[in-house]
Amino acid sequence: MLRLEHISKIYPTGEVLKDINWEVKPGDRIGLVGVNGAGKSTQLKIISGEMEPTSGVIIRPNSLHIAYLNQEFEVDPTRTVREEFWTVFKEANEVQLSLAHVPQEMETASPEELDRLIDKLDRLQRKFEALDGYNLDARIGKILPEMGFGLEDGDRLVSAFSGGWQMRMSLGKILLQKPDLLLLDEPTNHLDLETIEWLENYLRGLITPMVIVSHDREFLDRLCTQIVETERGVSSTYLGNYSAYLEQKAESQSAQLSAYERQQKELEKQQTFVDRFRASATRSTQAKSREKQLDKIERIEAPIAGVRTLHFRFPPAPRSGREVVDIKDLTHLYGDKILFLAANLLIERGDRIAFLGPNGAGKSTLLRVIMGMEPPTEGSVQLGDHNVIPGYFEQNQAEALDLKKTVMETIHDEVPDWDNQEVRTLLGRFLFTGDTVFKAVGALSGGEKARLALAKMLLRPANLLILDEPTNHLDIPAKEMLEEALKNYDGTAIVVSHDRYFISQVANKIVEIRDGEFRVYLGDYHYYLQKIAEEKEQAKLAAIAAEKAAKKAAKASTKRK
């Protein structure tokens, strides 16, 4: 279907892709993985034709129709949902607009102009029919419920829907084009868990081959049939999902290391013989022969060491009292919307709590209320009386950091008594090296801002970490290091995240915000999923029992009559 052969890409700033070789076959769902900057999105752009490779070829049929869902959902908030879907059919849309104008022109036309307009109308109608224009409304009507929209939603403005629903619009627009290959670049960014799970289930039901760039390991695990890793500009293909890729990569590296070490021992042994007898009168011929053989041996390369990633631990947490945060009868409004209604929760020392709930449920607002940045409408939210020291990681780093300062100044201003070498050492642990420490914060990528914000958190010991979407913009190795740091953290942590894998690694309690209440699950994420499944099953059985009872009562009532 499509094959990349020896693809390279060189930018003015350096070589990103060196030797990329992989292919897409019918039915494949391929996950592209690698650290930030490895060239994953570059590969998608090359496949889509948006960008030319420096060298190498892409082999594909001329008729192959490729659709690309990028990280920014391209929708117009001033259109209705149905109008937004209609924009996919660009030529038919233009013909339809022209058709709408002709009758208006005919109302004031002279007899000569009328003949011309009748011909124009006939021509446009035939063209619209050739473009299947009269069936397009029906196709849009069919895709709306597939994307989860009610038919009445078609007449609502795009601006009335959240980012998750706008993603569904973008996906629906792509699928209306009937693509042969689907490219998805970070499709789960900024989606809540409910929408991510909907997207997973929907994509699993498609037969369209797809290539997915994502840092969501759970998403890759549930969807992918292959993983293509890009490391130092070179691609490697692994069959199976993300977990299978990790196992295969570990086995491959172990086998390569063993083979490399065996060969190195043998080469050393032969080289010792050559060095010892090269000048010998009796054995120099044998030594020279072995030296020629050594030159011909194809060397096994040592496995590529783990890609450099940030390495850190949170500072030791000063011991707090047992009660860390006490939420009593919390009622909080956001405009006219009630987020929390007489909600109660006690957070204790050592808790690592993940707050779950759909977008708009009030998770980030709750963190701000706990930090004292926003007063509750009613009730109280209090930090514990004994030595509770909070540290806060905001979701939007662009707002949390001073964009005019340099990376170096951002840290130096927090610890003015540190010398430049101490600041550089800390920044080096977060991958800021060389001249990058003099970059303005405003020029940093999202991932770099997230790393800088994490570095700032290390400067002030805290025993209550409040983290709002800390994994946004982090690549997978960076997420893994943050997970490890939180596992080793001896204080209390409150986390809001849509990354299910991250939650499963760090949380020992789950609090779901549902109907304005805090529903506490005293276990990790998998325990929460198990309990939710049990609750749904119980609700289903209760509904069946209620339906049977209603039928029985109706039957008894009929008999009495």
Coordinates of C-alpha atoms in Angstrom, one line a residue:
M1 CA 0.0 0.0 0.0
L2 CA 2.7 2.5 1.0
R3 CA 6.4 2.0 1.7
L4 CA 9.2 4.4 2.9
E5 CA 12.6 3.4 1.6
H6 CA 15.9 5.0 2.9
I7 CA 14.1 8.3 3.8
S8 CA 16.3 11.1 5.2
K9 CA 15.4 14.7 6.2
I10 CA 17.9 17.4 6.8
Y11 CA 16.9 20.8 8.2
P12 CA 19.2 23.9 8.4
T13 CA 19.5 23.0 12.1
G14 CA 20.6 19.4 11.4
E15 CA 19.7 15.9 10.3
V16 CA 16.4 14.6 11.8
L17 CA 15.9 11.5 9.7
K18 CA 18.8 9.4 8.5
D19 CA 17.5 6.0 7.2
I20 CA 13.8 5.4 7.6
N21 CA 12.4 2.1 6.2
W22 CA 8.9 0.8 7.0
E23 CA 5.6 0.1 5.2
V24 CA 1.9 0.2 5.7
K25 CA -0.2 -2.8 4.6
P26 CA -4.1 -3.1 4.5
G27 CA -5.4 -3.5 8.0
D28 CA -2.3 -2.1 9.8
R29 CA -2.6 0.3 12.7
I30 CA 1.0 1.6 13.2
G31 CA 2.2 3.6 16.2
L32 CA 5.1 5.9 15.5
V33 CA 7.2 6.3 18.7
G34 CA 10.3 8.2 19.7
V35 CA 11.5 11.1 21.9
N36 CA 10.4 14.7 21.2
G37 CA 12.3 15.8 18.1
A38 CA 12.9 12.3 16.7
G39 CA 11.0 13.2 13.6
K40 CA 7.6 11.5 14.0
S41 CA 5.5 14.4 12.8
T42 CA 8.0 15.0 10.0
Q43 CA 7.4 11.4 8.8
L44 CA 3.6 12.1 8.7
K45 CA 4.2 15.3 6.7
I46 CA 6.4 13.4 4.2
I47 CA 3.8 10.7 3.8
S48 CA 1.0 13.2 3.3
G49 CA 3.0 15.1 0.7
E50 CA 3.1 18.2 2.8
M51 CA 6.9 17.9 2.9
E52 CA 9.6 16.5 0.6
P53 CA 12.3 14.2 2.0
T54 CA 16.0 15.1 1.5
S55 CA 16.6 11.7 0.0
G56 CA 14.9 8.3 -0.3
V57 CA 11.6 7.4 -1.9
I58 CA 8.0 6.8 -0.9
I59 CA 6.4 4.0 -3.0
R60 CA 2.6 4.3 -3.2
P61 CA -0.2 4.1 -5.8
N62 CA -1.1 7.4 -7.5
S63 CA -4.7 6.8 -6.5
L64 CA -4.0 6.5 -2.8
H65 CA -6.1 9.0 -0.9
I66 CA -4.4 10.0 2.4
A67 CA -6.2 11.9 5.2
Y68 CA -4.3 13.8 7.9
L69 CA -5.8 14.6 11.4
N70 CA -3.2 17.0 12.9
Q71 CA -2.9 18.3 16.4
E72 CA -4.9 21.5 15.7
F73 CA -8.6 20.7 14.8
E74 CA -9.5 22.8 11.8
V75 CA -13.0 24.0 12.4
D76 CA -14.8 27.3 12.1
P77 CA -16.7 28.3 15.3
T78 CA -19.1 30.5 13.4
R79 CA -20.5 27.7 11.2
T80 CA -23.1 25.2 12.2
V81 CA -22.0 21.6 12.6
R82 CA -23.7 20.6 9.3
E83 CA -22.1 23.5 7.4
E84 CA -18.7 22.4 8.9
F85 CA -19.1 18.9 7.5
W86 CA -20.2 20.3 4.1
T87 CA -16.8 22.1 3.8
V88 CA -15.2 18.7 3.1
F89 CA -17.0 18.7 -0.3
K90 CA -15.3 21.8 -1.6
E91 CA -16.3 21.7 -5.3
A92 CA -19.8 20.5 -4.5
N93 CA -20.1 23.2 -1.9
E94 CA -19.1 25.9 -4.4
V95 CA -21.6 24.6 -7.0
Q96 CA -24.3 24.5 -4.3
L97 CA -23.6 28.2 -3.4
S98 CA -23.8 29.1 -7.1
L99 CA -27.1 27.2 -7.5
A100 CA -28.5 29.2 -4.6
H101 CA -27.7 32.5 -6.3
V102 CA -29.1 31.7 -9.8
P103 CA -32.9 31.9 -8.8
Q104 CA -32.2 35.3 -7.1
E105 CA -30.7 36.6 -10.4
M106 CA -33.6 35.2 -12.4
E107 CA -36.1 37.3 -10.5
T108 CA -34.8 40.6 -12.0
A109 CA -33.3 39.2 -15.3
S110 CA -34.3 40.4 -18.7
P111 CA -35.6 37.8 -21.3
E112 CA -32.1 37.5 -22.9
E113 CA -30.4 37.1 -19.5
L114 CA -33.1 34.6 -18.4
D115 CA -32.2 32.2 -21.2
R116 CA -28.5 32.4 -20.2
L117 CA -29.4 31.8 -16.5
I118 CA -31.6 28.9 -17.4
D119 CA -28.6 27.3 -19.3
K120 CA -26.4 28.1 -16.3
L121 CA -28.8 26.6 -13.9
D122 CA -29.1 23.4 -16.0
R123 CA -25.3 23.2 -16.2
L124 CA -24.8 23.6 -12.5
Q125 CA -27.5 21.1 -11.7
R126 CA -25.8 18.5 -13.9
K127 CA -22.4 19.2 -12.4
F128 CA -23.9 19.0 -8.9
E129 CA -25.4 15.6 -9.7
A130 CA -22.1 14.4 -11.2
L131 CA -20.4 15.3 -7.9
D132 CA -23.1 13.2 -6.1
G133 CA -24.2 16.5 -4.5
Y134 CA -27.8 15.4 -3.9
N135 CA -26.6 12.5 -1.7
L136 CA -24.1 14.5 0.4
D137 CA -26.7 15.6 2.9
A138 CA -27.6 12.0 3.5
R139 CA -24.0 11.1 4.0
I140 CA -23.6 13.9 6.5
G141 CA -26.8 12.7 8.2
K142 CA -25.3 9.3 8.5
I143 CA -21.9 10.3 9.9
L144 CA -23.4 12.7 12.6
P145 CA -24.7 9.8 14.8
E146 CA -21.5 7.8 14.2
M147 CA -19.5 10.6 15.7
G148 CA -22.0 10.8 18.6
F149 CA -24.0 13.8 17.5
G150 CA -27.8 14.0 17.6
L151 CA -29.4 15.0 14.3
E152 CA -30.6 18.2 16.0
D153 CA -26.9 19.0 16.7
G154 CA -26.3 19.6 13.0
D155 CA -28.0 23.0 13.3
R156 CA -26.0 24.1 16.4
L157 CA -22.9 26.3 16.1
V158 CA -19.5 24.7 16.3
S159 CA -18.6 27.1 19.1
A160 CA -21.2 25.5 21.3
F161 CA -19.1 22.3 21.5
S162 CA -16.0 21.4 23.6
G163 CA -12.6 20.6 22.2
G164 CA -13.4 16.9 22.4
W165 CA -16.5 17.3 20.2
Q166 CA -14.6 19.5 17.8
M167 CA -12.1 16.6 17.4
R168 CA -15.0 14.4 16.5
M169 CA -16.1 16.9 13.9
S170 CA -12.5 16.9 12.4
L171 CA -12.4 13.1 12.4
G172 CA -15.9 12.9 10.8
K173 CA -14.9 15.4 8.1
I174 CA -11.9 13.2 7.3
L175 CA -13.9 10.0 7.1
L176 CA -16.4 11.6 4.8
Q177 CA -13.6 11.8 2.3
K178 CA -13.3 8.0 2.3
P179 CA -9.5 7.9 2.8
D180 CA -7.4 4.8 2.0
L181 CA -4.9 5.8 4.8
L182 CA -5.5 7.7 7.9
L183 CA -2.7 9.8 9.6
L184 CA -3.3 10.8 13.2
D185 CA -1.0 13.2 15.0
E186 CA -1.5 13.2 18.8
P187 CA -5.3 12.7 18.5
T188 CA -5.8 12.3 22.2
N189 CA -4.3 15.7 23.2
H190 CA -6.6 17.7 25.5
L191 CA -9.4 15.0 25.4
D192 CA -11.0 13.7 28.5
L193 CA -11.0 10.0 29.4
E194 CA -14.5 9.4 28.2
T195 CA -13.7 10.9 24.7
I196 CA -10.4 9.0 24.5
E197 CA -12.2 5.7 25.1
W198 CA -14.8 6.6 22.5
L199 CA -12.1 7.4 20.0
E200 CA -10.3 4.1 20.7
N201 CA -13.5 2.1 20.2
Y202 CA -14.4 4.0 17.1
L203 CA -10.9 3.6 15.5
R204 CA -10.8 -0.1 16.4
G205 CA -14.0 -0.5 14.4
L206 CA -12.5 1.0 11.2
I207 CA -10.9 -1.1 8.5
T208 CA -9.0 1.9 7.2
P209 CA -5.2 1.5 7.8
M210 CA -3.8 4.2 10.0
V211 CA -0.5 5.6 11.3
I212 CA -0.7 7.1 14.8
V213 CA 1.8 9.5 16.5
S214 CA 0.9 9.5 20.2
H215 CA 2.6 9.7 23.7
D216 CA -0.5 8.0 25.2
R217 CA 0.9 4.5 25.9
E218 CA -2.5 3.1 26.8
F219 CA -4.0 4.3 23.5
L220 CA -1.1 2.7 21.6
D221 CA -1.5 -0.5 23.6
R222 CA -5.2 -0.8 22.8
L223 CA -5.0 0.1 19.1
C224 CA -1.8 -0.7 17.4
T225 CA -0.8 -3.8 15.5
Q226 CA 2.7 -2.6 14.9
I227 CA 5.1 -0.1 16.5
V228 CA 7.8 1.8 14.4
E229 CA 10.4 3.4 16.6
T230 CA 12.6 6.2 15.4
E231 CA 15.9 6.5 17.3
R232 CA 18.7 8.7 16.2
G233 CA 17.2 9.0 12.7
V234 CA 16.9 5.3 12.1
S235 CA 13.6 3.3 12.2
S236 CA 12.9 -0.2 13.7
T237 CA 9.7 -2.1 13.3
Y238 CA 8.1 -4.3 16.0
L239 CA 5.0 -6.5 15.6
G240 CA 2.3 -6.1 18.2
N241 CA 1.2 -3.2 20.5
Y242 CA 3.2 -0.9 22.7
S243 CA 3.7 -3.5 25.5
A244 CA 4.9 -6.1 23.0
Y245 CA 7.3 -3.5 21.5
L246 CA 8.9 -2.9 25.0
E247 CA 9.4 -6.6 25.5
Q248 CA 10.8 -7.2 22.0
K249 CA 13.1 -4.2 22.3
A250 CA 14.5 -5.3 25.7
E251 CA 15.1 -8.8 24.3
S252 CA 16.7 -7.5 21.1
Q253 CA 19.0 -5.2 23.1
S254 CA 20.0 -8.0 25.4
A255 CA 20.8 -10.4 22.5
Q256 CA 22.7 -7.7 20.7
L257 CA 24.7 -6.8 23.8
S258 CA 25.6 -10.5 24.4
A259 CA 26.7 -11.0 20.7
Y260 CA 28.7 -7.7 20.9
E261 CA 30.5 -8.7 24.1
R262 CA 31.3 -12.2 22.7
Q263 CA 32.7 -10.8 19.5
Q264 CA 34.7 -8.2 21.5
K265 CA 36.3 -11.0 23.6
E266 CA 37.2 -12.9 20.4
L267 CA 38.6 -9.9 18.6
E268 CA 40.7 -9.0 21.7
K269 CA 42.0 -12.5 21.8
Q270 CA 42.9 -12.5 18.1
Q271 CA 44.4 -9.0 18.3
T272 CA 46.6 -10.1 21.3
F273 CA 47.9 -13.0 19.2
V274 CA 48.7 -10.7 16.2
D275 CA 50.4 -8.1 18.5
R276 CA 52.5 -10.8 20.2
F277 CA 53.7 -12.7 17.1
R278 CA 53.8 -10.0 14.4
A279 CA 57.6 -9.7 14.7
S280 CA 58.2 -13.4 15.4
A281 CA 60.5 -15.2 12.9
T282 CA 58.5 -18.4 13.1
R283 CA 54.9 -17.2 13.5
S284 CA 54.7 -13.8 11.7
T285 CA 53.0 -15.4 8.7
Q286 CA 50.3 -16.8 10.9
A287 CA 50.0 -13.5 12.7
K288 CA 49.6 -11.6 9.4
S289 CA 47.0 -14.1 8.2
R290 CA 44.9 -13.5 11.4
E291 CA 45.3 -9.8 11.0
K292 CA 43.8 -10.0 7.5
Q293 CA 41.0 -12.1 8.8
L294 CA 40.3 -9.5 11.6
D295 CA 40.0 -6.8 8.9
K296 CA 37.3 -8.8 7.1
I297 CA 35.1 -9.5 10.1
E298 CA 31.9 -7.6 10.1
R299 CA 31.7 -5.8 13.4
I300 CA 28.6 -6.1 15.6
E301 CA 27.7 -2.7 17.0
A302 CA 27.0 -2.1 20.6
P303 CA 23.2 -1.5 21.3
I304 CA 22.3 2.1 21.4
A305 CA 22.3 3.2 25.0
G306 CA 19.0 4.5 26.4
V307 CA 18.2 7.8 24.8
R308 CA 19.2 10.7 27.1
T309 CA 16.2 11.8 29.1
L310 CA 15.6 13.9 32.2
H311 CA 16.6 12.3 35.5
F312 CA 15.4 13.7 38.8
R313 CA 13.9 13.1 42.2
F314 CA 11.7 15.4 44.2
P315 CA 13.5 16.8 47.3
P316 CA 12.8 15.0 50.6
A317 CA 9.5 16.1 51.8
P318 CA 9.3 17.7 55.3
R319 CA 6.9 15.5 57.4
S320 CA 3.4 16.9 57.6
G321 CA 0.5 16.0 59.9
R322 CA -1.8 13.1 59.1
E323 CA -4.6 15.4 57.7
V324 CA -3.2 17.3 54.6
V325 CA -6.3 18.7 53.0
D326 CA -9.8 18.8 54.5
I327 CA -12.7 19.6 52.1
K328 CA -16.0 20.2 53.9
D329 CA -19.5 20.8 52.3
L330 CA -17.8 22.4 49.3
T331 CA -20.2 24.0 46.8
H332 CA -18.7 25.9 44.0
L333 CA -20.2 27.6 40.9
Y334 CA -18.5 28.4 37.6
G335 CA -20.9 31.0 36.1
D336 CA -24.3 29.4 36.2
K337 CA -22.9 25.8 36.4
I338 CA -22.7 24.0 39.7
L339 CA -19.3 22.1 39.8
F340 CA -19.5 20.8 43.4
L341 CA -22.5 20.5 45.6
A342 CA -21.9 19.9 49.4
A343 CA -18.9 17.7 48.5
N344 CA -16.6 16.3 51.2
L345 CA -13.1 14.8 51.1
L346 CA -10.2 14.2 53.5
I347 CA -6.7 13.9 51.9
E348 CA -4.2 12.2 54.2
R349 CA -0.4 12.0 54.4
G350 CA 0.9 9.6 51.8
D351 CA -2.1 9.7 49.6
R352 CA -1.4 9.9 45.8
I353 CA -4.8 10.8 44.5
A354 CA -5.8 11.1 40.8
F355 CA -8.9 13.2 40.2
L356 CA -11.0 11.9 37.3
G357 CA -14.0 13.4 35.5
P358 CA -15.0 14.7 32.1
N359 CA -13.7 18.1 30.8
G360 CA -15.7 20.8 32.6
A361 CA -16.2 18.7 35.7
G362 CA -14.1 21.2 37.7
K363 CA -10.8 19.2 38.2
S364 CA -8.5 22.2 37.6
T365 CA -10.8 24.5 39.4
L366 CA -10.6 22.3 42.5
L367 CA -6.8 22.4 42.4
R368 CA -6.9 26.2 42.4
V369 CA -9.4 26.2 45.3
I370 CA -7.1 23.9 47.3
M371 CA -4.2 26.3 46.5
G372 CA -6.2 29.3 47.8
M373 CA -6.1 30.9 44.3
E374 CA -9.9 30.8 44.0
P375 CA -12.3 31.1 47.0
P376 CA -15.1 28.5 47.3
T377 CA -18.7 29.6 46.8
E378 CA -19.7 27.8 50.0
G379 CA -18.1 25.4 52.4
S380 CA -14.4 25.2 53.3
V381 CA -11.2 23.9 51.9
Q382 CA -8.3 23.9 54.4
L383 CA -4.7 22.7 54.4
G384 CA -3.8 20.7 57.5
D385 CA -2.7 22.5 60.6
H386 CA 0.7 20.9 60.9
N387 CA 3.5 21.9 58.5
V388 CA 1.7 21.4 55.1
I389 CA 3.9 22.9 52.3
P390 CA 2.2 22.8 48.9
G391 CA 4.0 22.9 45.5
Y392 CA 1.8 23.6 42.4
F393 CA 2.4 22.7 38.8
E394 CA -0.1 24.6 36.5
Q395 CA -1.5 23.1 33.4
N396 CA -0.7 26.0 31.2
Q397 CA 3.0 26.7 31.5
A398 CA 2.8 29.7 29.2
E399 CA 0.9 31.5 31.9
A400 CA 3.0 30.1 34.8
L401 CA 6.4 31.1 33.5
D402 CA 7.8 34.6 32.6
L403 CA 8.1 34.4 28.9
K404 CA 10.6 37.3 28.8
K405 CA 13.2 35.6 31.0
T406 CA 15.8 33.2 29.8
V407 CA 15.9 29.6 31.0
M408 CA 19.0 30.4 33.1
E409 CA 17.3 33.5 34.6
T410 CA 14.1 31.5 35.5
I411 CA 16.1 29.3 37.8
H412 CA 18.7 31.9 39.0
D413 CA 15.9 34.2 40.2
E414 CA 14.5 31.4 42.4
V415 CA 17.9 30.6 43.9
P416 CA 20.0 33.8 43.7
D417 CA 22.7 32.4 46.0
W418 CA 23.5 29.7 43.5
D419 CA 26.5 30.2 41.1
N420 CA 26.2 29.6 37.4
Q421 CA 27.6 26.1 37.5
E422 CA 25.1 25.0 40.1
V423 CA 22.2 26.3 37.9
R424 CA 23.7 24.7 34.8
T425 CA 24.0 21.4 36.6
L426 CA 20.3 21.4 37.6
L427 CA 19.3 22.5 34.1
G428 CA 21.5 19.8 32.5
R429 CA 19.4 17.1 34.4
F430 CA 16.4 18.5 32.6
L431 CA 18.2 18.4 29.2
F432 CA 19.0 22.2 29.0
T433 CA 22.6 22.2 27.9
G434 CA 24.9 24.5 26.0
D435 CA 23.4 27.7 24.6
T436 CA 19.8 26.4 25.2
V437 CA 20.1 27.8 28.8
F438 CA 20.1 31.3 27.2
K439 CA 16.9 30.8 25.2
A440 CA 14.0 33.0 26.1
V441 CA 11.2 31.0 27.8
G442 CA 8.8 32.4 25.1
A443 CA 10.8 30.6 22.4
L444 CA 10.6 27.2 24.2
S445 CA 8.4 24.3 23.0
G446 CA 5.6 23.0 25.1
G447 CA 7.8 20.1 26.3
E448 CA 10.7 22.4 27.2
K449 CA 8.4 24.6 29.2
A450 CA 7.0 21.6 31.1
R451 CA 10.6 20.5 31.9
L452 CA 11.6 24.0 33.1
A453 CA 8.5 24.1 35.3
L454 CA 9.4 20.7 36.8
A455 CA 13.0 22.0 37.4
K456 CA 11.5 25.0 39.3
M457 CA 9.5 22.6 41.5
L458 CA 12.8 21.0 42.7
L459 CA 14.0 24.2 44.2
R460 CA 11.5 24.4 47.0
P461 CA 10.9 21.3 49.2
A462 CA 7.1 20.5 49.4
N463 CA 5.2 17.8 51.1
L464 CA 2.0 18.3 49.0
L465 CA 2.5 18.2 45.3
I466 CA -0.5 19.5 43.3
L467 CA 0.0 18.6 39.6
D468 CA -2.4 19.7 36.9
E469 CA -1.8 17.7 33.7
P470 CA 2.0 17.4 34.3
T471 CA 2.5 15.0 31.4
N472 CA 1.2 17.4 28.7
H473 CA 3.9 17.9 26.1
L474 CA 6.2 15.3 27.7
D475 CA 7.5 12.5 25.6
I476 CA 7.3 8.9 26.8
P477 CA 10.8 8.7 28.4
A478 CA 10.2 11.9 30.2
K479 CA 6.8 10.6 31.5
E480 CA 8.5 7.5 32.7
M481 CA 11.0 9.5 34.7
L482 CA 8.2 11.6 36.3
E483 CA 6.4 8.4 37.2
E484 CA 9.5 7.1 38.9
A485 CA 10.0 10.3 40.8
L486 CA 6.4 10.3 42.0
K487 CA 6.7 6.6 43.1
N488 CA 9.8 7.5 45.2
Y489 CA 8.2 10.7 46.6
D490 CA 7.6 10.5 50.3
G491 CA 5.0 13.3 50.6
T492 CA 1.4 13.6 49.4
A493 CA 0.4 14.1 45.7
I494 CA -2.8 15.2 44.0
V495 CA -2.8 14.7 40.2
V496 CA -5.2 15.7 37.4
S497 CA -4.3 13.8 34.2
H498 CA -5.9 12.3 31.1
D499 CA -3.0 9.9 30.7
R500 CA -4.4 6.5 31.9
Y501 CA -1.0 4.8 31.9
F502 CA 0.5 7.6 34.0
I503 CA -2.5 7.4 36.5
S504 CA -2.1 3.6 36.7
Q505 CA 1.6 4.0 37.7
V506 CA 1.3 6.8 40.3
A507 CA -2.1 6.8 42.0
N508 CA -3.0 4.8 45.1
K509 CA -6.5 6.4 45.3
I510 CA -9.0 7.5 42.6
V511 CA -11.5 10.3 43.2
E512 CA -14.1 10.6 40.5
I513 CA -16.0 13.9 40.2
R514 CA -19.5 12.8 39.3
D515 CA -22.7 14.8 39.7
G516 CA -21.0 17.4 41.9
E517 CA -19.8 14.8 44.4
F518 CA -16.4 13.2 45.1
R519 CA -16.7 9.4 44.7
V520 CA -13.7 7.8 46.4
Y521 CA -12.1 4.5 45.2
L522 CA -9.6 3.1 47.7
G523 CA -7.3 1.5 45.2
D524 CA -5.3 2.2 42.0
Y525 CA -6.7 2.9 38.5
H526 CA -7.2 -0.8 37.7
Y527 CA -9.2 -1.3 40.9
Y528 CA -11.3 1.8 39.9
L529 CA -12.0 0.3 36.4
Q530 CA -13.0 -3.0 38.0
K531 CA -15.4 -1.2 40.4
I532 CA -16.9 1.0 37.7
A533 CA -17.6 -2.2 35.6
E534 CA -19.3 -3.8 38.7
E535 CA -21.4 -0.7 39.2
K536 CA -22.5 -0.7 35.6
E537 CA -23.4 -4.4 35.8
Q538 CA -25.4 -3.8 39.0
A539 CA -27.2 -0.8 37.4
K540 CA -28.0 -3.0 34.3
L541 CA -29.4 -5.8 36.5
A542 CA -31.4 -3.3 38.6
A543 CA -32.9 -1.8 35.4
I544 CA -33.8 -5.3 34.1
A545 CA -35.4 -6.2 37.5
A546 CA -37.3 -2.9 37.5
E547 CA -38.6 -3.5 34.0
K548 CA -39.8 -7.0 34.9
A549 CA -41.5 -5.7 38.0
A550 CA -43.2 -3.0 36.0
K551 CA -44.5 -5.5 33.4
K552 CA -45.6 -7.8 36.2
A553 CA -47.5 -5.0 37.9
A554 CA -49.1 -3.9 34.6
K555 CA -50.2 -7.5 34.0
A556 CA -51.7 -7.8 37.5
S557 CA -53.5 -4.5 37.0
T558 CA -55.0 -5.7 33.7
K559 CA -56.2 -9.0 35.3
R560 CA -58.0 -7.0 38.2
K561 CA -59.8 -4.9 35.6

